[in-house]
mmCIF file of C-alpha atoms and ligand atoms in Angstrom:
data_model
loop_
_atom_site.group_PDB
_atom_site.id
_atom_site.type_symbol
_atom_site.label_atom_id
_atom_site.label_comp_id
_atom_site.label_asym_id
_atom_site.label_seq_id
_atom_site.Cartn_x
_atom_site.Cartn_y
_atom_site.Cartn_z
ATOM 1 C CA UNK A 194 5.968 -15.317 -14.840
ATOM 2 C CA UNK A 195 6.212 -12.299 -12.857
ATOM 3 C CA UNK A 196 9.241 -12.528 -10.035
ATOM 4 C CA UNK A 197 6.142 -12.301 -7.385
ATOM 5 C CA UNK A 198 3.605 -14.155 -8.807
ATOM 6 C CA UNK A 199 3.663 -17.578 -6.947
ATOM 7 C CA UNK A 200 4.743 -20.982 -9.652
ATOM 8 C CA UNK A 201 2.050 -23.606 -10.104
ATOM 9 C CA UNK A 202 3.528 -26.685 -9.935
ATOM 10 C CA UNK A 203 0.741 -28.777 -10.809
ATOM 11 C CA UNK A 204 -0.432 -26.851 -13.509
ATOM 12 C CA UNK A 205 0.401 -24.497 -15.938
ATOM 13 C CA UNK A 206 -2.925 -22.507 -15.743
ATOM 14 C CA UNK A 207 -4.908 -20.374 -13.756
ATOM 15 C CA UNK A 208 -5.312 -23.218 -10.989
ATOM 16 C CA UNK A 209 -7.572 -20.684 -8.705
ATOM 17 C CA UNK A 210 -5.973 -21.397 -5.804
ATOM 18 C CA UNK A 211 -5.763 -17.986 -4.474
ATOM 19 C CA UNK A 212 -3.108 -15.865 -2.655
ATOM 20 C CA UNK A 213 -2.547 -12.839 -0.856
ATOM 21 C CA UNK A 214 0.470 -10.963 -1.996
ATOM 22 C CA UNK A 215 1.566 -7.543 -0.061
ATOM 23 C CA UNK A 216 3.421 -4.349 -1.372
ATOM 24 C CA UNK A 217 4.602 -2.414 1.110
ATOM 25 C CA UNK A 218 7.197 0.479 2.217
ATOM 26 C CA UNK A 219 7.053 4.038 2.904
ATOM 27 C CA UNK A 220 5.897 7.008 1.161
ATOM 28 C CA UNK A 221 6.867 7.376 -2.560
ATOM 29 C CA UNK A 222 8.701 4.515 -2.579
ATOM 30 C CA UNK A 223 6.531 3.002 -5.632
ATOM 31 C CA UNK A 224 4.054 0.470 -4.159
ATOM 32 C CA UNK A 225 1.130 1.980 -5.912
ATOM 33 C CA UNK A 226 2.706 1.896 -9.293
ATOM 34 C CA UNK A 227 3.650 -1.738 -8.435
ATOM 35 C CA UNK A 228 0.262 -2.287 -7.694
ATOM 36 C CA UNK A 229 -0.894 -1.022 -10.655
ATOM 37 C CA UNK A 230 1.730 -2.762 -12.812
ATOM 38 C CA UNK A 231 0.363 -5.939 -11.476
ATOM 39 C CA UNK A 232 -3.187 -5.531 -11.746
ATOM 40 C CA UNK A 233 -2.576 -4.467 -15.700
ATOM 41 C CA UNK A 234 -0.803 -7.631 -16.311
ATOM 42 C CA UNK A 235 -4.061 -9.505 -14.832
ATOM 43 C CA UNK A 236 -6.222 -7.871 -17.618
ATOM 44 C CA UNK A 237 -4.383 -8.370 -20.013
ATOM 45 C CA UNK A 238 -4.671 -12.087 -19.502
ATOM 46 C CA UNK A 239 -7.872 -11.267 -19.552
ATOM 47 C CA UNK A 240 -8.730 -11.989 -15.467
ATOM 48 C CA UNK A 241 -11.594 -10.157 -13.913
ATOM 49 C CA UNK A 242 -10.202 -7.047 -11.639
ATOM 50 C CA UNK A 243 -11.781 -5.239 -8.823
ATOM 51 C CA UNK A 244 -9.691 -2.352 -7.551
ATOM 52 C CA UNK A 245 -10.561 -1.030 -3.926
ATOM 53 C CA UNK A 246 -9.410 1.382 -1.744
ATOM 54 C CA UNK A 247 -10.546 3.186 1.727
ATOM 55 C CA UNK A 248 -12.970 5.676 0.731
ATOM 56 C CA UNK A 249 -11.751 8.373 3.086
ATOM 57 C CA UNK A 250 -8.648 8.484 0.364
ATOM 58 C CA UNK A 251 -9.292 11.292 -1.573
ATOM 59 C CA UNK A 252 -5.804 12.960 -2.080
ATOM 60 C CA UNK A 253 -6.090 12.757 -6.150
ATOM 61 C CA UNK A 254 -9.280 11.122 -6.880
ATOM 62 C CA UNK A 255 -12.499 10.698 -5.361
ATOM 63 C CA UNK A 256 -12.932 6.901 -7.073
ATOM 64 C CA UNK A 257 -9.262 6.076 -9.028
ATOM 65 C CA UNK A 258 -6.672 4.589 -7.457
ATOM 66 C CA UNK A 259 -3.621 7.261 -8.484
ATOM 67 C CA UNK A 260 0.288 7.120 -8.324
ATOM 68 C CA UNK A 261 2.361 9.731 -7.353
ATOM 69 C CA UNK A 262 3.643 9.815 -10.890
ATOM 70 C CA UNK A 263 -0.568 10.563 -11.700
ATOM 71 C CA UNK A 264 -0.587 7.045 -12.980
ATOM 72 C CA UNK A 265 -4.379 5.555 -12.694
ATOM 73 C CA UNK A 266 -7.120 2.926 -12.665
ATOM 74 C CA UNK A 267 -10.504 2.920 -11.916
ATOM 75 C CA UNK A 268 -11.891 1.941 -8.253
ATOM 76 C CA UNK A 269 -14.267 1.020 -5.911
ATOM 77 C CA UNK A 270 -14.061 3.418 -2.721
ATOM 78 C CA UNK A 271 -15.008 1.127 -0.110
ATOM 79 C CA UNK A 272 -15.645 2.489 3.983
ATOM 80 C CA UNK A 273 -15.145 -1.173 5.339
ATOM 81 C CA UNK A 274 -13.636 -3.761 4.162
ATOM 82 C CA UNK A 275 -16.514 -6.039 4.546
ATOM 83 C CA UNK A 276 -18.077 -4.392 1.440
ATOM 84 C CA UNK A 277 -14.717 -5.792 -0.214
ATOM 85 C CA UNK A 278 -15.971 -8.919 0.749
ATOM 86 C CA UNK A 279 -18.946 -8.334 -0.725
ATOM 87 C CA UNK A 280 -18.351 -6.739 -3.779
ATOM 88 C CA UNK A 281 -15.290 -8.820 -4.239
ATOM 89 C CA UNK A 282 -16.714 -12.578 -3.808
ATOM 90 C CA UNK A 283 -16.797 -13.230 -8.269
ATOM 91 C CA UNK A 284 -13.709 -12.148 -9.333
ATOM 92 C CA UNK A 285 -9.899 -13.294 -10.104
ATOM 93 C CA UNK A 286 -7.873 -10.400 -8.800
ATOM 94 C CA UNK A 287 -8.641 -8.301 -6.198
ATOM 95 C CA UNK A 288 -6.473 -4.884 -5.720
ATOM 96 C CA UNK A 289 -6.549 -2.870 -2.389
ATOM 97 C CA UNK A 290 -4.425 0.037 -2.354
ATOM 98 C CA UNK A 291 -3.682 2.421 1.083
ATOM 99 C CA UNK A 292 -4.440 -1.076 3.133
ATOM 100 C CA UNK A 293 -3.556 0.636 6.197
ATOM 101 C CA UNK A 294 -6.591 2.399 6.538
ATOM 102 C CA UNK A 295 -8.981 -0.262 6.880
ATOM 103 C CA UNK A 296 -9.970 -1.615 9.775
ATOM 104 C CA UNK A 297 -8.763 -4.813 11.644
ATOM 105 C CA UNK A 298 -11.115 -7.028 9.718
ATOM 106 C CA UNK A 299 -9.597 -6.442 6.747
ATOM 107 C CA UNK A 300 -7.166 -9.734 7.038
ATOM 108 C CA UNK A 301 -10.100 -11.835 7.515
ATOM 109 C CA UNK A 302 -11.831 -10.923 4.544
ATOM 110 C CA UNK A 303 -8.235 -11.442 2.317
ATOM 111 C CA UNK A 304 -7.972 -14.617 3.560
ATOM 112 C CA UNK A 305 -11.818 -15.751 2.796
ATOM 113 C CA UNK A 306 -11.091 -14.295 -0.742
ATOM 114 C CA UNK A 307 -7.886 -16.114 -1.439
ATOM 115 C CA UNK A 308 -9.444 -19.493 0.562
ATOM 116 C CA UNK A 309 -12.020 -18.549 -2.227
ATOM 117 C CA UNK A 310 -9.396 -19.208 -5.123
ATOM 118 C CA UNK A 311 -9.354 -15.220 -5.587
ATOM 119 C CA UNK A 312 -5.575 -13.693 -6.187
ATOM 120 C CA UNK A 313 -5.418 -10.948 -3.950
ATOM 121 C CA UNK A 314 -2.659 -7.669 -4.204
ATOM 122 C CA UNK A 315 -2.563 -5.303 -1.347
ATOM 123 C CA UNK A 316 -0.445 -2.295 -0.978
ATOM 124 C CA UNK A 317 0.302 -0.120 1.933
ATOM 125 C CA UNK A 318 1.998 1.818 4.441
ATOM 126 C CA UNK A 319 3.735 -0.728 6.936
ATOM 127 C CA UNK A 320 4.855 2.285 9.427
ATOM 128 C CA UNK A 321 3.249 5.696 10.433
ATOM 129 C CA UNK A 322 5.184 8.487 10.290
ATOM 130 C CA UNK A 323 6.464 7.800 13.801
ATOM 131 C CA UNK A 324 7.375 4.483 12.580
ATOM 132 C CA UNK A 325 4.738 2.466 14.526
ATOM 133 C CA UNK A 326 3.210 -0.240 12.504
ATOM 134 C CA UNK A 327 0.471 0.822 10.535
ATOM 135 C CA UNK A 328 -3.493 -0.329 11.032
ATOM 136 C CA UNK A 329 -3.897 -4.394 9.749
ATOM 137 C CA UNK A 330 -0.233 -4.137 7.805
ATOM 138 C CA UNK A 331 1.551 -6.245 10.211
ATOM 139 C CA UNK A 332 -1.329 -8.983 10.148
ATOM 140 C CA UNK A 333 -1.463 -9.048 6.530
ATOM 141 C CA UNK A 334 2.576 -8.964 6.086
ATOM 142 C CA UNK A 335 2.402 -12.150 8.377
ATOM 143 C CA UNK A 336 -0.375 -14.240 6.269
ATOM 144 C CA UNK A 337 0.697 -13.236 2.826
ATOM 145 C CA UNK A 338 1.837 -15.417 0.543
ATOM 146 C CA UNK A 339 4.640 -13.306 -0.725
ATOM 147 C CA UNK A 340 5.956 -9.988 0.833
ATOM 148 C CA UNK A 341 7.570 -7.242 -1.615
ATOM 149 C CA UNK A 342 9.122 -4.551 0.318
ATOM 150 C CA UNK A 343 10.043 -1.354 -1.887
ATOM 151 C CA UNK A 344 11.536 1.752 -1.245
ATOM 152 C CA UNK A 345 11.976 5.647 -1.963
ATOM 153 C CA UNK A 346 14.874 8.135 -2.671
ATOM 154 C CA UNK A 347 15.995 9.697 0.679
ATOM 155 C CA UNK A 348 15.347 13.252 -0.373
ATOM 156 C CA UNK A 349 17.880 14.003 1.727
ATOM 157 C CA UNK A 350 20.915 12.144 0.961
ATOM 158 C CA UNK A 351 19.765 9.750 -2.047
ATOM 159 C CA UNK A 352 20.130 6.486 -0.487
ATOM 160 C CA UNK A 353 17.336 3.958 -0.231
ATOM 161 C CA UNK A 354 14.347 5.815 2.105
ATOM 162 C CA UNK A 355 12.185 3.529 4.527
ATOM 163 C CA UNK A 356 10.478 6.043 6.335
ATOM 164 C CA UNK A 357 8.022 8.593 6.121
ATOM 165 C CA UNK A 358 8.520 11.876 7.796
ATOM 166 C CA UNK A 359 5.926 14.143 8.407
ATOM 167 C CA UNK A 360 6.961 18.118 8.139
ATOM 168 C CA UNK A 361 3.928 19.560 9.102
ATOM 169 C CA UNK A 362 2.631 19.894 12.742
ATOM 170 C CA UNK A 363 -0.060 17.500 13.951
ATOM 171 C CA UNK A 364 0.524 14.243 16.062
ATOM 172 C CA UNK A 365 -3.017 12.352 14.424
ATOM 173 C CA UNK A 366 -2.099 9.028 13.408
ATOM 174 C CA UNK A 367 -4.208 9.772 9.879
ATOM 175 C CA UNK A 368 -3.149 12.505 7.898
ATOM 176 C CA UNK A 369 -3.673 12.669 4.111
ATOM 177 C CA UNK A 370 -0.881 14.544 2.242
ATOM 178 C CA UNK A 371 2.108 14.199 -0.511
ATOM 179 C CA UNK A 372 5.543 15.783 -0.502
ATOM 180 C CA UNK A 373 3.667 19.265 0.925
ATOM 181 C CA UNK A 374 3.345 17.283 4.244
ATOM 182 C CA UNK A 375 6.082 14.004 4.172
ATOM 183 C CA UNK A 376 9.450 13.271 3.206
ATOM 184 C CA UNK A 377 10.501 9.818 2.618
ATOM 185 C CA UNK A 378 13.796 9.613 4.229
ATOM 186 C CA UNK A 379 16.707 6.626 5.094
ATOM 187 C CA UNK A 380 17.044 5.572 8.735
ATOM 188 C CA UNK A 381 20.226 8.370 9.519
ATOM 189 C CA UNK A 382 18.504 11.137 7.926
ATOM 190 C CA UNK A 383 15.625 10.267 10.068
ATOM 191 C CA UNK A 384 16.883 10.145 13.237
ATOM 192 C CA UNK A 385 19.103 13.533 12.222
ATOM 193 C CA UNK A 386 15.626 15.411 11.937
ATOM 194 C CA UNK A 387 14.037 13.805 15.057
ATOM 195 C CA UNK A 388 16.996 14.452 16.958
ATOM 196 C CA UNK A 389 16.412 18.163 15.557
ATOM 197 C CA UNK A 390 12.862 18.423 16.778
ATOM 198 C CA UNK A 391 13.891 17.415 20.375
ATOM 199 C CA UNK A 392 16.799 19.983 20.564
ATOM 200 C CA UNK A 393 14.152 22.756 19.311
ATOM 201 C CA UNK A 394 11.884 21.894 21.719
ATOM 202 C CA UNK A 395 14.573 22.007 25.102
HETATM 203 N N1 ADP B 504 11.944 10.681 -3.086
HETATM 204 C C1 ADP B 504 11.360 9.891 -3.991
HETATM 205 N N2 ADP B 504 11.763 8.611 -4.144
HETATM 206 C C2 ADP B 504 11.207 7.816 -5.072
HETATM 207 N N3 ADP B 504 10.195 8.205 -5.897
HETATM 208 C C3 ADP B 504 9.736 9.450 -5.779
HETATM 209 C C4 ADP B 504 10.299 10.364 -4.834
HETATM 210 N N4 ADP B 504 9.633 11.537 -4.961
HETATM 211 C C5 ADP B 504 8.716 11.376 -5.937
HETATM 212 N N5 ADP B 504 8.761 10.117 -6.434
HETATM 213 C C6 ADP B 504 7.880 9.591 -7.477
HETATM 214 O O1 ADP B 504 6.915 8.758 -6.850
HETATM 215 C C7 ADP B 504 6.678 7.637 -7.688
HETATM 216 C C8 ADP B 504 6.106 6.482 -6.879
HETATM 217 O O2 ADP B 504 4.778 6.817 -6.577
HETATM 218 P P1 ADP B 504 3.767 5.792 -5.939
HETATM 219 O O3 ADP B 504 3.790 4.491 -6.677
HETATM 220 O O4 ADP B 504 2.456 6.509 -5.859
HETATM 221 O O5 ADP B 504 4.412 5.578 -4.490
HETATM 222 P P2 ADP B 504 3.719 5.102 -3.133
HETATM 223 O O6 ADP B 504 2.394 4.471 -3.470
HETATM 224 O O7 ADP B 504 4.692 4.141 -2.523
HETATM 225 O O8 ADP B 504 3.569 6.343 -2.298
HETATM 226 C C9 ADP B 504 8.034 7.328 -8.300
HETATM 227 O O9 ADP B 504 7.914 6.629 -9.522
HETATM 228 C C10 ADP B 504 8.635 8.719 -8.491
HETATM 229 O O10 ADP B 504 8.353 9.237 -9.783
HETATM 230 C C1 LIG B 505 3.268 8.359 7.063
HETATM 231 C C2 LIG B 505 1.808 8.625 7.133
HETATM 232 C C3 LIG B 505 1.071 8.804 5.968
HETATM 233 N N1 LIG B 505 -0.250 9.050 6.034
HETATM 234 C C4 LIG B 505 -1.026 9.248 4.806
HETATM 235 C C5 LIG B 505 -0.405 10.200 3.813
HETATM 236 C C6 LIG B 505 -0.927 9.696 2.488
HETATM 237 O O1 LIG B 505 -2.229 10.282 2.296
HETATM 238 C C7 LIG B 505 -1.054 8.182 2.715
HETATM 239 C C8 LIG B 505 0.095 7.385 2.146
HETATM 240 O O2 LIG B 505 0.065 7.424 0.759
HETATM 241 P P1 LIG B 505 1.198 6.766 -0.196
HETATM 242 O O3 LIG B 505 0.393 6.238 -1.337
HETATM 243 O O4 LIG B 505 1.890 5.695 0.586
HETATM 244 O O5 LIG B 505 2.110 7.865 -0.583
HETATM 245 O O6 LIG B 505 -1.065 7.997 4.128
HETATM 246 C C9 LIG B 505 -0.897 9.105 7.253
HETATM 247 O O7 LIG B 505 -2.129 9.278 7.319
HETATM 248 N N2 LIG B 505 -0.187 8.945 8.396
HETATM 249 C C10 LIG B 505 1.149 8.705 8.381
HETATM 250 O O8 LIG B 505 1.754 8.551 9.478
HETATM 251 ZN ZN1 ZN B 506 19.216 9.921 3.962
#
């Protein structure tokens, strides 16, 4: 049993009780891999999968849901997450990856698939690069079932990273980009660089 996975106690089967589990942390700190590694293990116990993510996420792939590291799986790009709803209703697992794009609904229609008996694994972004909580994260941190938090490699010091920076200029909540546009960096290295940006700007 995976360290995440929630333990049946009545049974030692697929019960279908349903859950909502949440990966979350900055940039490059590995939830999409995680996400991935989880959703493999479902088909290879042979579980039904449906893979979603916000259709306006189309950094490596216009329909695959793709790791930093180029890793892969096939999905469904979705524009609301009703159509997950939809499209999700007869299935085992459900994956959503870059949850912090959807809109506010998107907790209601996780909990009406896991009240449905349907496992549910969501990854995202919990803060912005200003670190304000990001879209329906904090909603879906507070009904999930179980909470993995993971982090990056401060690129600037090598300790554990929990926030994203952004290097390029633009104060839009929603930018797409990689390692051309963020850093993931620890809280000191952070605050170092913001306290930079003020100086420059006096
Ligand atoms: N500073 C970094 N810290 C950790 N991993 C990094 C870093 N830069 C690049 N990577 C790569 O990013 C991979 C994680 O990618 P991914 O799962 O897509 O992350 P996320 O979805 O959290 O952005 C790591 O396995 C590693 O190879
Ligand atoms: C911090 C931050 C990030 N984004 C964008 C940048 C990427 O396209 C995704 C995050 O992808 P990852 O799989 O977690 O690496 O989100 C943004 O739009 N706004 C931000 O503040
Ligand atoms: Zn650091």
């Amino acid at each position: 049993m995976d360290q995440t996975e929630i333990e049946c106690n009545c049974c030692n089967d697929n019960c279908k009780r349903g859950s909502i589990e949440v990966i979350c942390g900055s940039m490059f700190s590995g939830k999409t891999e995680e996400l991935l590694r989880r959703l493999r293990r479902a088909k290879i116990a042979r579980q039904k999968v449906e893979i979603f993510k916000p259709a306006i996420d189309t950094r490596y792939d216009e329909t695959e849901v793709v790791s930093h590291d180029r890793n892969s799986i096939q999905s469904t790009p979705v524009d609301n997450s009703g159509n997950i709803l939809l499209l999700g209703y007869d299935t085992d697992v459900v994956g959503i990856d870059e949850a912090q794009f959807f809109d506010e609904q998107l907790p209601n229609v996780v909990s009406q698939l896991a009240d449905n008996g349907i496992r549910v694994i969501i990854a995202g972004l919990d803060m912005d690069f200003m670190r304000r909580p990001f879209g329906p994260m904090p909603q879906l941190l507070s009904i999930a079932d179980s909470v993995t938090k993971v982090h990056a490699v401060c690129v600037e010091c090598g300790h554990p990273a929990n926030y994203s920076y952004r290097i390029v200029e633009g104060s839009e909540q929603v930018m797409l980009g990689e390692l051309g546009e963020y850093r993931p960096l620890c809280r000191k290295c952070y605050l170092n660089l913001v306290k930079g940006e003020v100086e420059k700007d006096e």
